XYZ file of N, CA and C in Angstrom:
615
model
N -2.443 15.316 12.899
C -3.091 14.578 11.870
C -3.826 15.268 10.944
N -3.818 15.111 9.617
C -4.690 15.750 8.439
C -5.639 15.025 7.766
N -6.843 15.392 7.543
C -7.863 14.357 6.724
C -8.547 14.885 5.830
N -8.259 14.265 4.649
C -8.900 14.421 3.314
C -9.965 13.614 3.034
N -11.254 13.919 2.695
C -12.424 13.239 2.164
C -12.796 13.213 0.726
N -13.315 12.258 0.244
C -13.837 12.119 -1.268
C -15.198 11.678 -1.003
N -16.203 12.503 -1.414
C -17.535 12.095 -1.431
C -17.858 11.091 -2.326
N -17.161 11.276 -3.562
C -17.811 10.373 -4.547
C -17.509 9.047 -4.390
N -16.202 8.709 -3.746
C -15.916 7.222 -3.318
C -16.266 6.931 -1.795
N -16.915 7.873 -1.122
C -16.909 7.618 0.286
C -15.814 7.355 0.886
N -14.595 7.757 0.790
C -13.445 7.405 1.246
C -12.582 8.571 2.024
N -11.768 8.227 3.101
C -11.096 9.300 4.001
C -9.754 8.989 3.994
N -8.891 9.763 3.864
C -7.367 9.698 3.874
C -6.937 10.529 5.279
N -6.367 9.691 6.157
C -5.582 10.339 7.557
C -4.249 10.261 7.214
N -3.600 11.429 7.520
C -2.059 11.709 7.471
C -1.366 11.932 8.484
N -0.561 11.538 8.926
C 0.335 11.770 9.981
C 1.452 12.760 9.737
N 1.391 13.969 10.218
C 2.623 14.906 10.112
C 2.998 15.414 11.358
N 3.205 14.376 12.344
C 3.375 15.052 13.630
C 4.731 14.748 14.143
N 5.299 15.079 15.068
C 6.456 14.773 15.672
C 6.677 13.418 16.353
N 7.843 12.799 16.657
C 8.060 11.574 16.836
C 7.216 11.352 18.266
N 7.072 12.338 19.140
C 6.529 11.925 20.501
C 6.641 13.010 21.172
N 6.098 13.270 22.484
C 6.308 14.155 23.660
C 7.978 14.176 23.798
N 8.335 15.396 23.923
C 9.859 15.554 23.960
C 10.228 15.244 25.183
N 9.565 14.998 26.402
C 9.857 14.718 27.498
C 9.690 13.134 27.762
N 8.827 12.429 26.633
C 8.842 11.107 26.808
C 8.372 10.362 25.611
N 9.462 10.156 24.701
C 9.412 9.651 23.505
C 9.147 8.178 23.264
N 8.832 7.330 24.494
C 8.938 5.992 24.489
C 8.145 5.182 23.664
N 7.070 5.703 23.451
C 5.891 4.953 22.519
C 6.000 5.374 21.121
N 7.042 6.279 21.014
C 7.272 6.786 19.408
C 7.233 5.376 18.211
N 6.729 5.628 17.036
C 6.740 4.878 16.014
C 7.559 5.834 14.754
N 8.052 5.322 13.833
C 8.867 6.034 12.953
C 7.627 6.085 11.624
N 6.472 6.958 11.887
C 5.484 6.898 10.910
C 5.313 8.351 10.435
N 6.383 9.122 10.442
C 6.315 10.481 9.570
C 5.770 10.327 8.154
N 4.722 11.106 7.782
C 3.901 11.352 6.262
C 3.612 10.025 6.187
N 3.283 8.924 7.153
C 2.391 7.690 6.935
C 0.939 8.193 6.780
N 0.098 7.368 6.251
C -1.266 7.576 6.038
C -2.107 6.163 6.251
N -3.401 6.536 6.258
C -4.274 5.266 6.363
C -5.551 5.773 5.353
N -6.271 4.798 4.790
C -7.400 5.108 3.758
C -8.561 4.197 4.229
N -9.629 4.792 4.463
C -10.840 4.020 5.029
C -11.941 4.282 3.900
N -12.477 3.171 3.246
C -13.633 3.491 2.240
C -15.096 2.894 2.781
N -16.046 3.398 2.843
C -17.347 2.971 3.189
C -17.194 2.577 4.733
N -16.445 3.295 5.587
C -16.370 2.851 6.901
C -15.460 1.595 7.190
N -14.845 1.251 6.191
C -14.020 0.016 6.334
C -12.638 0.331 6.120
N -11.690 -0.308 6.688
C -10.345 0.201 6.598
C -9.676 -0.615 5.778
N -9.139 0.038 4.695
C -8.176 -0.375 3.570
C -6.658 -0.329 3.596
N -6.131 0.638 3.758
C -4.868 0.849 3.853
C -4.622 1.243 5.343
N -3.878 0.530 6.221
C -3.699 0.593 7.491
C -2.362 0.934 8.287
N -2.527 1.349 9.505
C -1.224 1.284 10.374
C -1.160 -0.078 10.661
N 0.189 -0.486 10.918
C 0.401 -1.871 11.313
C 0.068 -2.269 12.762
N -0.043 -1.192 13.541
C -0.252 -1.561 15.016
C 0.950 -1.385 15.838
N 0.648 -1.906 17.206
C 1.828 -2.033 18.241
C 2.048 -3.346 18.490
N 1.417 -4.359 18.789
C 1.539 -5.454 19.235
C 1.923 -5.769 20.686
N 3.248 -5.507 20.845
C 3.907 -5.672 22.296
C 4.806 -4.575 22.639
N 5.151 -4.686 23.934
C 6.245 -3.814 24.407
C 7.212 -4.365 24.794
N 7.355 -5.696 24.995
C 8.618 -6.397 25.090
C 9.793 -6.190 24.177
N 10.786 -5.968 24.603
C 12.003 -5.664 23.539
C 12.541 -6.690 22.812
N 12.631 -6.517 21.753
C 13.065 -7.874 20.607
C 12.698 -7.557 19.194
N 12.785 -8.497 18.235
C 12.491 -8.201 16.955
C 11.292 -7.793 16.721
N 10.072 -8.151 17.279
C 8.733 -7.764 16.972
C 8.489 -6.475 17.486
N 8.917 -6.046 18.576
C 8.896 -4.611 19.062
C 9.548 -3.786 18.029
N 10.702 -4.133 17.699
C 11.407 -3.477 16.702
C 10.653 -2.945 15.465
N 10.131 -4.290 14.689
C 9.318 -4.160 13.487
C 8.091 -3.156 13.618
N 7.367 -3.140 14.691
C 6.206 -2.758 14.931
C 6.137 -1.179 14.996
N 7.633 -0.784 15.402
C 7.832 0.484 15.678
C 8.676 1.276 14.369
N 9.039 0.306 13.393
C 9.832 0.889 12.512
C 9.272 1.589 11.255
N 9.926 2.305 10.332
C 9.791 2.711 9.200
C 8.981 1.878 8.208
N 9.350 0.672 8.039
C 8.842 -0.080 7.103
C 7.734 -0.943 7.556
N 7.284 -0.554 8.806
C 5.886 -1.197 9.161
C 4.757 -0.142 9.171
N 5.161 0.999 8.241
C 4.253 2.121 8.117
C 4.082 2.528 6.808
N 3.057 3.358 6.224
C 3.067 3.585 4.906
C 3.775 4.937 4.472
N 5.225 4.776 4.625
C 5.685 5.795 4.272
C 7.087 5.269 3.693
N 8.215 6.030 3.668
C 9.253 5.840 2.602
C 10.558 5.550 3.559
N 11.171 4.519 3.210
C 12.349 4.154 3.869
C 13.718 4.297 3.028
N 14.575 4.900 3.809
C 15.922 5.176 2.675
C 17.166 4.444 3.289
N 17.708 3.857 2.281
C 18.947 2.768 2.750
C 18.862 1.922 3.834
N 17.456 1.514 3.871
C 17.034 0.402 4.946
C 17.106 1.032 6.299
N 17.018 2.303 6.486
C 17.185 2.847 7.777
C 15.809 3.709 8.232
N 15.906 3.561 9.524
C 14.649 4.080 9.993
C 14.541 5.599 9.973
N 13.403 6.264 10.016
C 13.286 7.836 10.402
C 13.943 8.138 11.428
N 13.841 7.583 12.618
C 14.723 7.874 14.009
C 15.388 6.754 14.430
N 16.014 6.890 15.491
C 16.981 5.771 15.947
C 16.273 5.240 17.016
N 15.667 4.054 17.124
C 14.917 3.455 18.029
C 15.619 2.252 18.720
N 15.693 2.194 19.807
C 16.143 0.764 20.514
C 15.478 0.377 21.865
N 15.848 -0.850 22.156
C 15.146 -1.339 23.502
C 13.698 -1.266 23.158
N 12.872 -1.124 24.281
C 11.513 -0.947 24.108
C 10.816 0.373 23.980
N 11.553 1.323 24.643
C 11.107 2.738 24.795
C 12.382 3.827 24.737
N 13.241 3.596 23.797
C 14.275 4.455 23.795
C 14.384 5.095 22.402
N 14.650 6.247 22.158
C 14.599 7.135 20.887
C 15.543 8.034 20.909
N 16.025 8.179 19.556
C 17.078 9.321 19.553
C 16.917 9.932 18.088
N 17.768 10.893 17.563
C 17.749 11.353 16.324
C 16.195 11.475 15.757
N 15.476 12.475 16.650
C 14.447 12.577 16.429
C 13.970 13.450 15.071
N 12.968 13.368 14.336
C 12.885 13.938 13.125
C 11.820 15.126 13.430
N 11.923 16.043 12.658
C 10.904 17.352 12.774
C 10.098 17.232 11.627
N 8.938 17.315 11.616
C 7.900 17.421 10.670
C 7.276 18.757 10.116
N 6.927 18.953 8.789
C 6.283 20.208 8.582
C 5.248 20.212 7.737
N 3.945 20.817 7.958
C 3.022 20.835 6.994
C 3.148 22.256 6.135
N 3.290 21.612 4.663
C 3.514 22.842 3.952
C 2.225 23.656 3.212
N 1.396 22.585 2.894
C 0.097 22.900 2.506
C -1.027 21.838 2.692
N -2.300 22.515 3.078
C -3.480 21.601 3.166
C -4.698 22.358 3.071
N -5.728 21.863 2.309
C -6.930 22.369 2.038
C -7.920 20.977 1.839
N -9.083 21.434 1.197
C -10.129 20.456 0.923
C -9.573 19.256 0.125
N -8.653 19.517 -0.756
C -8.265 18.521 -1.638
C -6.959 17.863 -1.608
N -5.898 18.439 -0.975
C -4.626 18.237 -0.995
C -3.808 18.331 0.437
N -2.728 17.535 0.597
C -1.804 17.759 1.720
C -0.360 17.649 1.286
N 0.335 18.554 1.876
C 1.684 18.520 1.398
C 2.492 18.782 2.676
N 3.495 17.922 2.959
C 4.411 18.008 4.207
C 5.758 17.360 4.001
N 6.637 17.497 4.917
C 8.058 17.241 4.926
C 8.516 16.813 6.355
N 9.632 16.005 6.191
C 10.240 15.640 7.520
C 11.855 15.549 7.326
N 12.629 15.628 8.308
C 13.969 15.830 8.116
C 14.813 14.170 8.729
N 14.009 13.487 8.706
C 14.563 12.001 9.658
C 15.775 11.641 9.092
N 16.051 11.990 7.603
C 17.152 11.170 6.992
C 18.351 12.165 7.006
N 18.307 13.234 7.700
C 19.438 14.169 7.568
C 20.557 13.812 8.114
N 20.748 12.627 8.890
C 21.771 12.191 9.528
C 22.631 11.043 8.587
N 21.968 10.772 7.586
C 22.577 9.697 6.498
C 23.943 9.976 5.835
N 24.846 8.963 6.122
C 26.281 9.280 5.485
C 25.948 9.360 4.130
N 26.994 10.143 3.224
C 26.854 10.055 1.848
C 25.782 11.060 1.458
N 25.206 11.957 2.325
C 24.454 12.944 1.736
C 23.075 13.013 2.504
N 22.736 13.946 3.237
C 21.615 13.843 4.095
C 20.325 14.197 2.967
N 19.092 13.532 3.310
C 17.813 13.941 2.144
C 16.821 14.476 3.102
N 15.970 14.995 2.492
C 14.584 15.396 3.287
C 13.606 14.567 2.238
N 12.527 14.228 2.835
C 11.329 13.637 2.184
C 10.114 14.483 2.342
N 9.599 14.670 1.192
C 8.476 15.468 0.927
C 7.127 14.656 0.165
N 6.093 14.836 0.998
C 5.089 14.119 0.495
C 3.827 14.912 0.013
N 3.334 14.856 -1.118
C 2.038 15.315 -1.535
C 0.807 14.292 -1.966
N -0.310 14.542 -1.177
C -1.199 13.576 -1.497
C -2.520 14.393 -1.888
N -3.257 14.110 -2.951
C -4.375 14.780 -3.418
C -5.340 13.981 -3.929
N -6.546 14.475 -4.029
C -7.820 13.667 -4.366
C -7.551 13.964 -6.086
N -7.802 12.982 -6.606
C -7.904 12.895 -8.172
C -9.277 12.458 -8.666
N -9.734 12.573 -9.861
C -11.113 12.011 -10.130
C -10.883 10.447 -9.984
N -12.029 10.075 -9.120
C -12.072 8.450 -8.777
C -11.024 7.928 -7.871
N -10.336 8.752 -7.296
C -9.079 8.076 -6.538
C -8.066 9.152 -5.784
N -6.879 8.807 -5.555
C -5.895 9.509 -4.617
C -4.526 9.242 -5.398
N -3.884 10.479 -5.551
C -2.425 10.703 -6.116
C -1.382 10.733 -4.959
N -0.399 10.054 -4.509
C 0.561 10.127 -3.779
C 1.839 10.532 -4.620
N 2.525 11.466 -4.362
C 3.838 11.758 -4.803
C 5.046 12.315 -3.634
N 5.885 11.279 -3.814
C 7.110 11.619 -2.928
C 8.276 12.078 -3.594
N 8.910 13.191 -3.146
C 10.306 13.773 -3.676
C 11.200 13.875 -2.554
N 12.265 13.196 -2.702
C 13.497 13.175 -1.865
C 14.662 14.047 -2.308
N 15.113 14.768 -1.697
C 15.907 16.124 -1.938
C 17.363 15.769 -1.289
N 18.378 15.943 -1.973
C 19.851 15.807 -1.192
C 20.804 15.321 -2.083
N 21.871 14.479 -1.635
C 22.886 14.296 -2.269
C 23.215 12.943 -2.424
N 23.999 12.094 -3.226
C 24.387 10.923 -3.057
C 23.564 9.960 -3.822
N 23.856 8.579 -3.706
C 23.034 7.488 -4.364
C 22.494 6.648 -2.994
N 21.052 6.452 -2.950
C 20.536 5.973 -2.094
C 19.422 4.889 -2.521
N 19.079 3.791 -1.654
C 17.966 2.932 -2.005
C 16.679 3.382 -1.331
N 15.836 3.419 -2.022
C 14.356 4.116 -1.590
C 13.491 2.989 -1.650
N 12.395 2.711 -0.591
C 11.462 1.846 -0.486
C 10.496 2.637 0.040
N 9.292 2.303 -0.679
C 7.877 2.728 -0.244
C 6.938 1.746 0.192
N 6.250 1.799 1.176
C 5.454 0.607 2.016
C 3.978 0.920 2.057
N 3.179 0.167 1.510
C 1.755 0.066 1.655
C 1.109 -1.032 2.373
N 0.743 -0.921 3.592
C -0.015 -1.939 4.460
C -1.449 -2.177 4.148
N -2.032 -3.188 3.590
C -3.567 -3.276 3.470
C -4.028 -4.343 4.540
N -5.307 -3.718 5.055
C -6.053 -4.602 6.078
C -5.998 -6.099 5.470
N -5.919 -7.075 6.384
C -5.770 -8.416 6.117
C -7.162 -9.074 5.369
N -8.018 -8.283 5.601
C -9.440 -8.870 4.850
C -9.454 -8.392 3.309
N -8.359 -7.430 3.015
C -8.195 -6.911 1.544
C -7.934 -7.971 0.672
N -8.477 -8.273 -0.425
C -8.004 -9.410 -1.430
C -7.040 -8.434 -2.322
N -5.958 -9.096 -2.633
C -4.952 -8.270 -3.405
C -4.461 -9.347 -4.617
N -4.478 -8.762 -5.946
C -3.858 -9.639 -6.858
C -2.963 -8.704 -8.055
N -1.644 -9.179 -8.605
C -0.892 -8.461 -9.236
C -1.734 -8.342 -10.575
N -1.298 -7.029 -11.393
C -1.690 -6.561 -12.350
C -0.646 -6.426 -13.356
N -0.744 -5.807 -14.345
C 0.435 -5.665 -15.594
C 1.144 -4.498 -14.893
N 0.454 -3.605 -14.408
C 1.178 -2.097 -13.827
C 0.993 -1.873 -12.359
N 0.874 -2.883 -11.765
C 0.700 -2.632 -10.430
C 0.110 -3.947 -9.483
N -1.137 -3.563 -8.728
C -2.019 -4.453 -7.960
C -3.377 -3.883 -7.968
N -4.250 -4.820 -7.944
C -5.633 -4.731 -7.880
C -6.240 -4.842 -6.504
N -7.027 -4.030 -5.842
C -7.289 -4.473 -4.344
C -8.719 -4.308 -4.390
N -9.441 -5.312 -3.582
C -10.749 -5.429 -3.386
C -11.235 -5.814 -2.121
N -12.371 -4.915 -1.914
C -12.806 -5.126 -0.367
C -14.342 -4.831 -0.685
N -15.191 -5.891 -0.429
C -16.519 -5.941 -0.534
C -16.658 -5.683 -2.092
N -17.540 -4.563 -2.334
C -17.963 -4.053 -3.900
C -16.992 -2.941 -4.104
N -15.959 -2.520 -3.419
C -14.846 -1.612 -3.869
C -13.525 -2.041 -4.458
N -13.546 -1.351 -5.367
C -12.052 -1.638 -6.039
C -11.203 -0.731 -6.181
N -9.712 -1.064 -5.906
C -8.835 0.177 -5.934
C -7.594 -0.325 -6.830
N -7.057 0.407 -7.820
C -5.820 -0.139 -8.306
C -4.732 0.713 -8.057
N -3.691 -0.003 -7.551
C -2.466 0.554 -7.088
C -1.469 0.667 -8.272
N -1.120 1.677 -8.721
C -0.303 1.874 -9.805
C 1.156 1.894 -9.400
N 1.912 1.280 -10.286
C 3.378 1.184 -9.979
C 4.132 1.775 -11.168
N 4.779 2.915 -11.111
C 5.507 3.463 -12.299
C 6.416 2.493 -12.957
N 6.385 2.293 -14.370
C 7.106 1.411 -14.969
C 8.615 1.587 -14.594
N 9.402 0.427 -14.576
C 10.823 0.364 -14.147
C 11.121 0.219 -12.840
N 9.920 0.332 -12.089
C 10.098 0.293 -10.529
C 9.852 -1.075 -10.035
N 10.416 -1.886 -9.368
C 10.300 -3.163 -8.827
C 9.144 -3.167 -7.797
N 8.184 -4.166 -7.688
C 7.148 -4.106 -6.658
C 7.081 -5.641 -6.099
N 6.723 -5.666 -4.872
C 6.484 -7.160 -4.396
C 5.277 -7.220 -3.512
N 4.733 -8.141 -3.143
C 3.604 -8.285 -2.591
C 3.931 -9.526 -1.502
N 3.966 -8.743 -0.047
C 4.668 -9.679 0.984
C 3.425 -9.831 2.095
N 3.393 -10.989 2.619
C 2.704 -11.173 3.668
C 3.096 -12.421 4.758
N 3.146 -11.825 5.992
C 3.640 -12.810 6.915
C 4.995 -13.237 6.845
N 6.036 -12.494 6.340
C 7.314 -12.884 6.238
C 7.863 -12.935 7.619
N 8.786 -13.891 8.025
C 9.532 -13.583 9.410
C 10.998 -13.509 9.122
N 11.457 -13.660 8.137
C 13.195 -13.615 7.736
C 13.233 -12.719 6.336
N 13.066 -11.463 6.438
C 13.114 -10.588 7.520
C 11.593 -10.443 7.914
N 11.294 -9.941 9.062
C 9.940 -9.683 9.269
C 9.221 -8.533 8.674
N 8.128 -8.795 7.980
C 7.422 -7.889 7.154
C 6.023 -8.569 6.829
N 5.079 -7.518 6.526
C 3.735 -7.735 6.226
C 2.720 -8.417 7.402
N 2.893 -7.647 8.617
C 2.274 -8.351 9.896
C 1.209 -6.927 10.228
N 0.153 -7.292 10.750
C -0.935 -6.064 11.229
C -1.169 -6.572 12.572
N -1.301 -5.655 13.385
C -1.919 -5.960 14.971
C -3.016 -5.036 15.032
N -4.241 -5.824 15.045
C -5.578 -5.149 15.293
C -5.575 -4.596 16.807
N -5.001 -5.320 17.735
C -5.099 -4.958 19.144
C -4.005 -5.550 19.886
N -3.552 -5.019 21.066
C -2.389 -5.302 21.657
C -2.247 -6.724 22.015
N -0.916 -7.551 21.494
C -1.045 -8.931 22.064
C -1.432 -9.705 20.698
N -2.133 -9.077 19.623
C -2.507 -9.969 18.686
C -1.913 -9.726 17.204
N -1.392 -10.659 16.616
C -0.835 -10.341 15.123
C -1.271 -11.077 14.152
């Protein structure tokens, strides 16, 4: 885990650039390579979705999936192949390229197995004036569908703006800027498909 701090906004970014799990026991693995969380004034703003339960089924599948984390999904696939309650295959490898007081840059190879051209995902996170900048680069061949997920704490208020979303938590404001031409959606509590859920503790969602 890599931590970046911004004193001007009293915010902290925590970035996951670890392996899928212990090589001898990957059963608790989640597809969270290059995912991140953001806390402001000791309040959680952008969060990991959690675990919820261990029972095999669609809810276990969701909370372990790439789309349940603040990272990139390619062609609707997960970064690793997970099934049942505690099975995992096609494990990704991660690598930290650069890290200092103001930036993090890392990569993972979880999409090397894709048909039609393997991809690598490279993410750069840096502090900028009054906020954070996240830049994703995918390198490889072929045409692919790319989705980027950001999960907000349930207590955060969100509204659409002309160029993205405005996020409010107490007296803190954050603008999520979406580049022109890229569609964006706000999802909360969907069940078909499952999306937009948060588990603060085991057994609760």
